[in-house]
Amino acid sequence: MTPPLSHSHLCIGPNLRSVSSPHTERSRRLHLSQFLNRNLDRVNVLGQDLTTGHSGQVCVNTLSWARDGELLLTGGDDTTVRIWGLDAANVSQEYPFVCRAVIQTGHRANIFNAQMLPHSSRITTVAGDREVRVFDIEEPRSVTINQRETIYGSRQACTNILRCHKGRVKRIVTEHSPDLFLTVAEDGSVRQHDLRVSHNCGGRVCPPPLVKIKHSLSTLALSPLTPYQFVVAGESPYGYLFDRRHVGRSLQEEWGMIPQDSDDLTTCVRRFGRPQNTRNPRHARSEHITGARMSAYNGHELLLSYSADGVYLYSTADDPASDSTTMTPTSPILPSNTKHRNFGESDAIKTSFEPDVSNQTDVVELAASPSVNHRYPEHLNRAQSTDGHDTTTDEDDEDEYIEFMDAGPDEADLQPHVPVIMPRRRFDGARNVETVKDVNFLGPINEFITSGSDDGNFFIWHKATGALHGIYEGDSSVVNMVEGHPHLPLIAVSGIDTTVKLFASTKGSSKFSRIDNAEQIIDTNMRLSSIQPLRYNLATLLTHARLAMGASEEGIPECRTQ
């Protein structure tokens, strides 16, 4: 029988990335980059066996490599999180990942994100029920064990429940700590949580959010090299760069004279937008961003994926461009910003494969503040009930959230006083209309860009040129998530299917490559993307429907739009 999944059981097999010399590290990066330049082919499908995969007609909404790539976390509409690890005894299959454990989270709506907190056995999840939950699989009170996997129930493993957000919680970003992490929600807020201090959300004493924007947010990005900066985006044509170093002291508040404004914990220092002639004025109010990702390699590059448009590459170190910036829609190369602050056109063309430490000082100069206070104001409440469910309701919060979602952003809500940075490059071909697509970097020095598509494929582009590198079939319907392994030429892909596909580099041809039909695929995607459908605010419609029917959120399907 399989023992409980403790820390020692999580660390299956040897460490995938042992300590090495700088020369060895450069050689490893070079070889990994060379592998990713080859074709990719499908090497495994996780969850084909219905007894170990996500159950029912569900989507797999989240993929996350944990423990330096030793584990893969998946979560979806069935409200479970599955932990996959390599089966060392299976020598007949390439990358034989199997399900090691299942967490029955107790969420009452779709799980949108799951992350393992660094240096710990804690896993945090966010979902459409507006809750943030934390599970500790190191020492659960009791677990169910079968021959295949360990099953953790919400009562046994859940240690913390947070109900600070008033809207569906969409993304988690971890920090270099087992106790701190950020979450973003459709209520327009970003919150930082500290597991070391508890509070009671039901008592309306939740610490103020780091960010409060007057429109819905759905994505959050942070680089471990520049943890003082993060980017948020959602129902707006702009992404917003906030700098936590602008958090300062309030003497009036400390003396008990004037309470601090809860919206001023951080400062928006830059916006990221697109040239005007790439935007359709008829759809101006429906423009939104579905995915954001900051580079973990250099700390300054940013990707934003626009609905019914392409993927755009930015740099937080660029100066704002003039209002007259224009571009040719068919060209992937965009006009230069005023200044690139000593960054090259692309870090991917460097041959040394060494981290560019000198460039990091330029990023620090972008928004330096004389008043620096590393406060972490967000805290978590301990679970208040044995079943993990809130025993109170708040109709005022429900009405306020519905009114907020119905309002939509006005021009005054889009931080008009903050300067706008224009993109360096645009990546076309994928279709991002039907669902919420994430976006990602690939490669040891982020030399590739990848995104899913409504046609069931995922696309890979060369970052340095914008040229298409590959198109691969990753789902029978829609691909939403693509996550590259940190140290192996291995990519995990998920979408509407209940399964997760693993792709790896191959010397030969690929059965799942669609690059030969690239012209037809791209032409179809561009044509369908230009016919932007009428968008309804699904969150508002579902909330109204739930209130009208007196039903719980778990009975309302939300899969295809996340």
CSV table of N, CA and C in Angstrom, one decimal, residues 197-288:
chain,number,residue,atom,x,y,z
A,197,VAL,N,0.3,35.0,10.3
A,197,VAL,CA,-0.6,35.8,11.1
A,197,VAL,C,-2.1,35.5,10.6
A,198,SER,N,-3.0,35.2,11.6
A,198,SER,CA,-4.3,34.9,11.2
A,198,SER,C,-5.3,36.1,11.4
A,199,HIS,N,-6.4,36.0,10.8
A,199,HIS,CA,-7.5,37.0,11.0
A,199,HIS,C,-8.8,36.4,10.6
A,200,ASN,N,-9.9,37.0,11.0
A,200,ASN,CA,-11.2,36.5,10.7
A,200,ASN,C,-11.8,37.3,9.6
A,201,CYS,N,-11.9,36.7,8.4
A,201,CYS,CA,-12.5,37.4,7.3
A,201,CYS,C,-14.0,37.8,7.6
A,202,GLY,N,-14.7,36.9,8.3
A,202,GLY,CA,-16.1,37.2,8.5
A,202,GLY,C,-16.3,38.5,9.4
A,203,GLY,N,-15.3,38.9,10.1
A,203,GLY,CA,-15.4,40.1,11.0
A,203,GLY,C,-15.1,41.4,10.3
A,204,ARG,N,-15.0,41.3,8.9
A,204,ARG,CA,-14.7,42.5,8.1
A,204,ARG,C,-13.4,43.2,8.6
A,205,VAL,N,-12.4,42.4,9.0
A,205,VAL,CA,-11.1,43.0,9.5
A,205,VAL,C,-10.0,42.6,8.6
A,206,CYS,N,-10.3,42.2,7.3
A,206,CYS,CA,-9.3,41.8,6.4
A,206,CYS,C,-8.3,43.0,6.1
A,207,PRO,N,-7.0,42.8,6.1
A,207,PRO,CA,-6.1,43.9,5.7
A,207,PRO,C,-6.4,44.4,4.3
A,208,PRO,N,-6.1,45.6,4.1
A,208,PRO,CA,-6.3,46.2,2.8
A,208,PRO,C,-5.6,45.5,1.7
A,209,PRO,N,-6.1,45.5,0.4
A,209,PRO,CA,-5.4,44.9,-0.7
A,209,PRO,C,-4.2,45.8,-1.1
A,210,LEU,N,-3.2,45.1,-1.8
A,210,LEU,CA,-2.1,45.8,-2.4
A,210,LEU,C,-2.6,46.7,-3.5
A,211,VAL,N,-3.5,46.2,-4.2
A,211,VAL,CA,-4.0,46.9,-5.4
A,211,VAL,C,-5.6,46.9,-5.4
A,212,LYS,N,-6.2,48.0,-5.8
A,212,LYS,CA,-7.6,48.0,-6.0
A,212,LYS,C,-7.9,48.8,-7.2
A,213,ILE,N,-8.3,48.1,-8.3
A,213,ILE,CA,-8.6,48.7,-9.6
A,213,ILE,C,-10.1,48.7,-9.8
A,214,LYS,N,-10.6,49.7,-10.5
A,214,LYS,CA,-12.1,49.8,-10.7
A,214,LYS,C,-12.6,49.0,-11.9
A,215,HIS,N,-12.0,47.9,-12.2
A,215,HIS,CA,-12.5,46.9,-13.2
A,215,HIS,C,-12.0,45.5,-12.8
A,216,SER,N,-12.6,44.5,-13.5
A,216,SER,CA,-12.2,43.2,-13.2
A,216,SER,C,-10.8,42.8,-13.6
A,217,LEU,N,-10.1,42.1,-12.7
A,217,LEU,CA,-8.8,41.6,-13.0
A,217,LEU,C,-8.8,40.1,-13.1
A,218,SER,N,-7.9,39.5,-14.0
A,218,SER,CA,-8.0,38.1,-14.2
A,218,SER,C,-6.6,37.4,-14.3
A,219,THR,N,-5.5,38.2,-14.3
A,219,THR,CA,-4.2,37.7,-14.4
A,219,THR,C,-3.2,38.5,-13.6
A,220,LEU,N,-2.1,37.8,-13.2
A,220,LEU,CA,-1.1,38.4,-12.3
A,220,LEU,C,0.2,37.8,-12.7
A,221,ALA,N,1.3,38.6,-12.8
A,221,ALA,CA,2.6,38.1,-13.1
A,221,ALA,C,3.7,38.8,-12.3
A,222,LEU,N,4.7,38.0,-11.9
A,222,LEU,CA,5.8,38.5,-11.1
A,222,LEU,C,7.0,37.7,-11.4
A,223,SER,N,8.2,38.4,-11.5
A,223,SER,CA,9.5,37.7,-11.7
A,223,SER,C,10.2,37.5,-10.4
A,224,PRO,N,10.8,36.4,-10.1
A,224,PRO,CA,11.6,36.2,-8.9
A,224,PRO,C,12.8,37.1,-8.9
A,225,LEU,N,13.3,37.6,-10.0
A,225,LEU,CA,14.4,38.5,-10.1
A,225,LEU,C,14.0,39.9,-9.7
A,226,THR,N,12.8,40.3,-9.9
A,226,THR,CA,12.3,41.6,-9.5
A,226,THR,C,11.0,41.5,-8.7
A,227,PRO,N,11.1,40.9,-7.5
A,227,PRO,CA,9.9,40.6,-6.7
A,227,PRO,C,9.1,41.9,-6.2
A,228,TYR,N,9.8,43.0,-6.3
A,228,TYR,CA,9.1,44.3,-5.8
A,228,TYR,C,8.2,44.8,-6.9
A,229,GLN,N,8.2,44.2,-8.1
A,229,GLN,CA,7.3,44.7,-9.1
A,229,GLN,C,6.3,43.6,-9.5
A,230,PHE,N,5.1,43.9,-9.9
A,230,PHE,CA,4.2,42.9,-10.4
A,230,PHE,C,3.3,43.5,-11.4
A,231,VAL,N,2.7,42.7,-12.3
A,231,VAL,CA,1.8,43.2,-13.4
A,231,VAL,C,0.5,42.6,-13.2
A,232,VAL,N,-0.6,43.4,-13.3
A,232,VAL,CA,-1.9,42.9,-13.3
A,232,VAL,C,-2.6,43.3,-14.6
A,233,ALA,N,-3.7,42.6,-15.0
A,233,ALA,CA,-4.4,42.9,-16.2
A,233,ALA,C,-5.8,42.2,-16.1
A,234,GLY,N,-6.7,42.6,-17.0
A,234,GLY,CA,-8.0,42.0,-17.0
A,234,GLY,C,-8.9,42.7,-18.0
A,235,GLU,N,-10.0,43.2,-17.6
A,235,GLU,CA,-11.0,43.8,-18.4
A,235,GLU,C,-10.6,45.3,-18.8
A,236,SER,N,-9.5,45.4,-19.5
A,236,SER,CA,-8.9,46.7,-19.9
A,236,SER,C,-8.0,46.5,-21.0
A,237,PRO,N,-7.8,47.5,-21.9
A,237,PRO,CA,-6.7,47.4,-22.9
A,237,PRO,C,-5.3,47.6,-22.4
A,238,TYR,N,-5.1,47.7,-21.1
A,238,TYR,CA,-3.8,47.9,-20.5
A,238,TYR,C,-3.5,46.9,-19.5
A,239,GLY,N,-2.1,46.6,-19.4
A,239,GLY,CA,-1.6,45.9,-18.3
A,239,GLY,C,-1.0,47.0,-17.4
A,240,TYR,N,-0.9,46.7,-16.1
A,240,TYR,CA,-0.5,47.7,-15.1
A,240,TYR,C,0.7,47.2,-14.3
A,241,LEU,N,1.8,48.0,-14.2
A,241,LEU,CA,2.9,47.6,-13.5
A,241,LEU,C,2.9,48.4,-12.1
A,242,PHE,N,2.9,47.6,-11.0
A,242,PHE,CA,2.9,48.2,-9.7
A,242,PHE,C,4.2,47.9,-9.0
A,243,ASP,N,4.6,48.9,-8.2
A,243,ASP,CA,5.9,48.8,-7.5
A,243,ASP,C,5.7,48.8,-6.0
A,244,ARG,N,6.0,47.7,-5.3
A,244,ARG,CA,5.8,47.6,-3.9
A,244,ARG,C,6.8,48.5,-3.1
A,245,ARG,N,7.9,48.9,-3.8
A,245,ARG,CA,8.8,49.8,-3.0
A,245,ARG,C,8.3,51.2,-2.8
A,246,HIS,N,7.1,51.4,-3.4
A,246,HIS,CA,6.5,52.7,-3.1
A,246,HIS,C,5.6,52.7,-1.9
A,247,VAL,N,5.6,51.5,-1.2
A,247,VAL,CA,4.8,51.5,0.0
A,247,VAL,C,5.5,52.2,1.1
A,248,GLY,N,4.9,53.3,1.6
A,248,GLY,CA,5.6,54.1,2.6
A,248,GLY,C,4.8,54.2,3.9
A,249,ARG,N,5.4,54.9,4.9
A,249,ARG,CA,4.8,55.0,6.2
A,249,ARG,C,3.8,56.2,6.2
A,250,SER,N,2.7,56.0,7.0
A,250,SER,CA,1.8,57.1,7.1
A,250,SER,C,1.8,57.5,8.6
A,251,LEU,N,2.5,58.7,8.8
A,251,LEU,CA,2.6,59.1,10.2
A,251,LEU,C,1.2,59.4,10.8
A,252,GLN,N,0.3,60.0,10.0
A,252,GLN,CA,-1.0,60.2,10.5
A,252,GLN,C,-1.7,59.0,11.0
A,253,GLU,N,-1.5,57.9,10.2
A,253,GLU,CA,-2.1,56.6,10.6
A,253,GLU,C,-1.5,56.1,11.9
A,254,GLU,N,-0.1,56.2,12.0
A,254,GLU,CA,0.6,55.6,13.1
A,254,GLU,C,0.2,56.4,14.4
A,255,TRP,N,-0.1,57.7,14.3
A,255,TRP,CA,-0.5,58.5,15.4
A,255,TRP,C,-2.0,58.4,15.7
A,256,GLY,N,-2.7,57.6,14.9
A,256,GLY,CA,-4.2,57.5,15.1
A,256,GLY,C,-5.0,58.6,14.7
A,257,MET,N,-4.5,59.5,13.8
A,257,MET,CA,-5.2,60.7,13.4
A,257,MET,C,-6.0,60.5,12.2
A,258,ILE,N,-5.4,60.0,11.1
A,258,ILE,CA,-6.1,59.8,9.8
A,258,ILE,C,-5.8,58.4,9.3
A,259,PRO,N,-6.9,57.6,9.0
A,259,PRO,CA,-6.6,56.3,8.5
A,259,PRO,C,-6.0,56.3,7.1
A,260,GLN,N,-5.2,55.4,6.8
A,260,GLN,CA,-4.5,55.3,5.5
A,260,GLN,C,-5.5,54.9,4.5
A,261,ASP,N,-5.4,55.5,3.3
A,261,ASP,CA,-6.2,55.1,2.2
A,261,ASP,C,-5.8,53.7,1.7
A,262,SER,N,-6.8,52.7,1.7
A,262,SER,CA,-6.5,51.3,1.4
A,262,SER,C,-6.1,51.1,0.0
A,263,ASP,N,-6.3,52.1,-0.9
A,263,ASP,CA,-5.9,52.0,-2.3
A,263,ASP,C,-4.5,52.5,-2.6
A,264,ASP,N,-3.8,52.9,-1.6
A,264,ASP,CA,-2.5,53.5,-1.8
A,264,ASP,C,-1.4,52.7,-1.3
A,265,LEU,N,-1.5,51.4,-1.1
A,265,LEU,CA,-0.5,50.5,-0.6
A,265,LEU,C,0.6,50.3,-1.7
A,266,THR,N,0.3,50.4,-2.9
A,266,THR,CA,1.3,50.3,-4.0
A,266,THR,C,1.0,51.4,-5.0
A,267,THR,N,2.0,51.6,-5.9
A,267,THR,CA,1.9,52.7,-6.9
A,267,THR,C,2.0,52.1,-8.3
A,268,CYS,N,1.1,52.5,-9.2
A,268,CYS,CA,1.1,52.1,-10.6
A,268,CYS,C,2.1,53.0,-11.3
A,269,VAL,N,3.2,52.4,-11.8
A,269,VAL,CA,4.3,53.2,-12.3
A,269,VAL,C,4.3,53.2,-13.8
A,270,ARG,N,3.7,52.2,-14.5
A,270,ARG,CA,3.7,52.1,-15.9
A,270,ARG,C,2.4,51.3,-16.4
A,271,ARG,N,2.0,51.7,-17.6
A,271,ARG,CA,0.9,50.9,-18.2
A,271,ARG,C,1.6,50.3,-19.5
A,272,PHE,N,1.0,49.2,-19.9
A,272,PHE,CA,1.4,48.5,-21.2
A,272,PHE,C,0.2,48.4,-22.1
A,273,GLY,N,0.4,49.0,-23.3
A,273,GLY,CA,-0.7,49.1,-24.3
A,273,GLY,C,-0.2,48.7,-25.6
A,274,ARG,N,-1.1,49.0,-26.6
A,274,ARG,CA,-0.9,48.7,-28.0
A,274,ARG,C,-1.1,49.9,-28.9
A,275,PRO,N,-0.4,50.0,-30.0
A,275,PRO,CA,-0.6,51.1,-30.9
A,275,PRO,C,-2.1,51.2,-31.3
A,276,GLN,N,-2.6,52.4,-31.5
A,276,GLN,CA,-4.0,52.6,-31.7
A,276,GLN,C,-4.6,51.9,-33.0
A,277,ASN,N,-3.8,51.8,-34.0
A,277,ASN,CA,-4.3,51.3,-35.3
A,277,ASN,C,-4.4,49.8,-35.3
A,278,THR,N,-4.0,49.1,-34.2
A,278,THR,CA,-4.3,47.7,-34.1
A,278,THR,C,-5.6,47.4,-33.4
A,279,ARG,N,-6.2,48.4,-32.9
A,279,ARG,CA,-7.4,48.2,-32.1
A,279,ARG,C,-8.7,48.6,-32.9
A,280,ASN,N,-9.7,47.9,-32.7
A,280,ASN,CA,-11.0,48.1,-33.4
A,280,ASN,C,-11.8,49.0,-32.5
A,281,PRO,N,-12.1,50.2,-32.9
A,281,PRO,CA,-12.9,51.2,-32.1
A,281,PRO,C,-14.3,50.6,-31.7
A,282,ARG,N,-14.9,49.8,-32.5
A,282,ARG,CA,-16.2,49.2,-32.2
A,282,ARG,C,-16.1,48.3,-31.0
A,283,HIS,N,-14.9,47.7,-30.7
A,283,HIS,CA,-14.8,46.8,-29.6
A,283,HIS,C,-14.0,47.4,-28.5
A,284,ALA,N,-13.8,48.7,-28.4
A,284,ALA,CA,-12.9,49.3,-27.4
A,284,ALA,C,-13.3,48.9,-26.0
A,285,ARG,N,-14.6,48.9,-25.7
A,285,ARG,CA,-15.0,48.7,-24.3
A,285,ARG,C,-14.9,47.2,-24.0
A,286,SER,N,-14.8,46.3,-25.0
A,286,SER,CA,-14.7,44.9,-24.7
A,286,SER,C,-13.2,44.4,-24.7
A,287,GLU,N,-12.3,45.2,-24.9
A,287,GLU,CA,-10.9,44.8,-25.0
A,287,GLU,C,-10.5,44.3,-23.6
A,288,HIS,N,-9.8,43.2,-23.6
A,288,HIS,CA,-9.3,42.7,-22.4
A,288,HIS,C,-8.1,41.8,-22.6
